[in-house]
């Protein structure tokens, strides 16, 4: 693929990477588990993401989630119906 992000999944990953520069980003498309759900019918998909970011250090869960939602803001409720977030600071990751 050259230069153009073709899938919604790739666009979400790119937004998170560019905005948050995570040390780790595990994005998963959970849409198949929600087939028939009203949100799926409107075209939005269900995703879950686990991020490890230096920016999360010292922030509470709500502030961390706000940073993630800000990164994908205009995609929420159009391309993304639901986003489950696990947001960890590097100091919280088991070694």
mmCIF file of C-alpha atoms in Angstrom:
data_model
loop_
_atom_site.group_PDB
_atom_site.id
_atom_site.type_symbol
_atom_site.label_atom_id
_atom_site.label_comp_id
_atom_site.label_asym_id
_atom_site.label_seq_id
_atom_site.Cartn_x
_atom_site.Cartn_y
_atom_site.Cartn_z
ATOM 1 C CA UNK A 1 0.000 0.000 0.000
ATOM 2 C CA UNK A 2 1.434 3.367 -0.932
ATOM 3 C CA UNK A 3 0.466 6.511 0.888
ATOM 4 C CA UNK A 4 -3.315 6.061 1.099
ATOM 5 C CA UNK A 5 -4.961 4.471 4.118
ATOM 6 C CA UNK A 6 -7.787 2.442 2.673
ATOM 7 C CA UNK A 7 -9.459 0.799 5.632
ATOM 8 C CA UNK A 8 -11.174 2.292 8.660
ATOM 9 C CA UNK A 9 -8.936 0.103 10.859
ATOM 10 C CA UNK A 10 -5.793 1.605 9.282
ATOM 11 C CA UNK A 11 -7.135 5.155 9.648
ATOM 12 C CA UNK A 12 -7.837 4.612 13.355
ATOM 13 C CA UNK A 13 -4.371 3.127 13.912
ATOM 14 C CA UNK A 14 -2.745 6.021 12.056
ATOM 15 C CA UNK A 15 -4.662 8.635 14.081
ATOM 16 C CA UNK A 16 -3.703 7.028 17.380
ATOM 17 C CA UNK A 17 -0.062 6.677 16.332
ATOM 18 C CA UNK A 18 0.243 10.252 15.060
ATOM 19 C CA UNK A 19 -1.519 11.865 18.008
ATOM 20 C CA UNK A 20 -0.429 9.771 20.984
ATOM 21 C CA UNK A 21 2.809 8.156 19.758
ATOM 22 C CA UNK A 22 2.115 5.037 21.834
ATOM 23 C CA UNK A 23 4.822 2.640 22.930
ATOM 24 C CA UNK A 24 2.253 -0.079 22.272
ATOM 25 C CA UNK A 25 -1.067 -0.042 20.410
ATOM 26 C CA UNK A 26 -3.275 -3.120 20.126
ATOM 27 C CA UNK A 27 -6.382 -2.288 18.115
ATOM 28 C CA UNK A 28 -9.065 -4.911 17.560
ATOM 29 C CA UNK A 29 -12.172 -4.816 15.377
ATOM 30 C CA UNK A 30 -15.017 -6.274 17.443
ATOM 31 C CA UNK A 31 -17.751 -5.454 14.918
ATOM 32 C CA UNK A 32 -18.615 -9.072 14.079
ATOM 33 C CA UNK A 33 -19.620 -9.667 17.698
ATOM 34 C CA UNK A 34 -22.118 -6.803 17.427
ATOM 35 C CA UNK A 35 -23.815 -7.708 14.137
ATOM 36 C CA UNK A 36 -27.435 -6.638 14.168
ATOM 37 C CA UNK A 37 -26.807 -3.978 16.803
ATOM 38 C CA UNK A 38 -28.380 -0.582 16.023
ATOM 39 C CA UNK A 39 -24.954 1.094 15.915
ATOM 40 C CA UNK A 40 -23.666 -1.449 13.435
ATOM 41 C CA UNK A 41 -26.693 -0.784 11.219
ATOM 42 C CA UNK A 42 -25.817 2.928 11.085
ATOM 43 C CA UNK A 43 -22.400 2.120 9.611
ATOM 44 C CA UNK A 44 -20.309 2.557 12.754
ATOM 45 C CA UNK A 45 -18.060 -0.226 13.906
ATOM 46 C CA UNK A 46 -17.080 -1.538 17.343
ATOM 47 C CA UNK A 47 -13.415 -1.493 18.326
ATOM 48 C CA UNK A 48 -11.300 -2.097 21.389
ATOM 49 C CA UNK A 49 -7.845 -0.672 21.926
ATOM 50 C CA UNK A 50 -5.093 -1.156 24.469
ATOM 51 C CA UNK A 51 -2.562 1.668 24.501
ATOM 52 C CA UNK A 52 0.612 2.283 26.463
ATOM 53 C CA UNK A 53 1.606 5.951 26.245
ATOM 54 C CA UNK A 54 3.994 8.207 28.118
ATOM 55 C CA UNK A 55 1.327 10.948 27.966
ATOM 56 C CA UNK A 56 -0.888 8.861 30.290
ATOM 57 C CA UNK A 57 1.621 9.072 33.160
ATOM 58 C CA UNK A 58 0.000 10.911 36.080
ATOM 59 C CA UNK A 59 -3.444 11.149 34.419
ATOM 60 C CA UNK A 60 -6.631 9.575 35.707
ATOM 61 C CA UNK A 61 -8.684 7.171 33.579
ATOM 62 C CA UNK A 62 -11.105 9.838 32.353
ATOM 63 C CA UNK A 63 -8.291 12.140 31.208
ATOM 64 C CA UNK A 64 -6.599 9.250 29.405
ATOM 65 C CA UNK A 65 -9.819 8.277 27.616
ATOM 66 C CA UNK A 66 -10.377 11.904 26.645
ATOM 67 C CA UNK A 67 -6.961 11.948 24.916
ATOM 68 C CA UNK A 68 -7.863 8.800 22.987
ATOM 69 C CA UNK A 69 -11.288 10.145 21.969
ATOM 70 C CA UNK A 70 -9.675 13.441 20.918
ATOM 71 C CA UNK A 71 -7.300 11.500 18.645
ATOM 72 C CA UNK A 72 -10.188 9.887 16.755
ATOM 73 C CA UNK A 73 -12.753 12.609 17.492
ATOM 74 C CA UNK A 74 -14.360 13.176 14.101
ATOM 75 C CA UNK A 75 -14.537 9.424 13.474
ATOM 76 C CA UNK A 76 -16.644 8.803 16.582
ATOM 77 C CA UNK A 77 -20.316 8.118 15.815
ATOM 78 C CA UNK A 78 -19.675 8.099 12.070
ATOM 79 C CA UNK A 79 -17.035 5.429 11.441
ATOM 80 C CA UNK A 80 -16.703 4.286 15.070
ATOM 81 C CA UNK A 81 -19.859 3.424 16.976
ATOM 82 C CA UNK A 82 -18.122 2.136 20.108
ATOM 83 C CA UNK A 83 -14.547 2.169 21.362
ATOM 84 C CA UNK A 84 -13.494 0.194 24.444
ATOM 85 C CA UNK A 85 -10.264 1.651 25.829
ATOM 86 C CA UNK A 86 -7.521 0.315 28.067
ATOM 87 C CA UNK A 87 -5.055 3.186 28.558
ATOM 88 C CA UNK A 88 -1.890 2.492 30.515
ATOM 89 C CA UNK A 89 1.176 4.509 31.432
ATOM 90 C CA UNK A 90 4.521 2.725 30.944
ATOM 91 C CA UNK A 91 4.944 2.483 34.736
ATOM 92 C CA UNK A 92 1.717 0.426 34.923
ATOM 93 C CA UNK A 93 2.760 -2.262 32.469
ATOM 94 C CA UNK A 94 3.875 -5.501 34.120
ATOM 95 C CA UNK A 95 7.397 -6.540 33.170
#
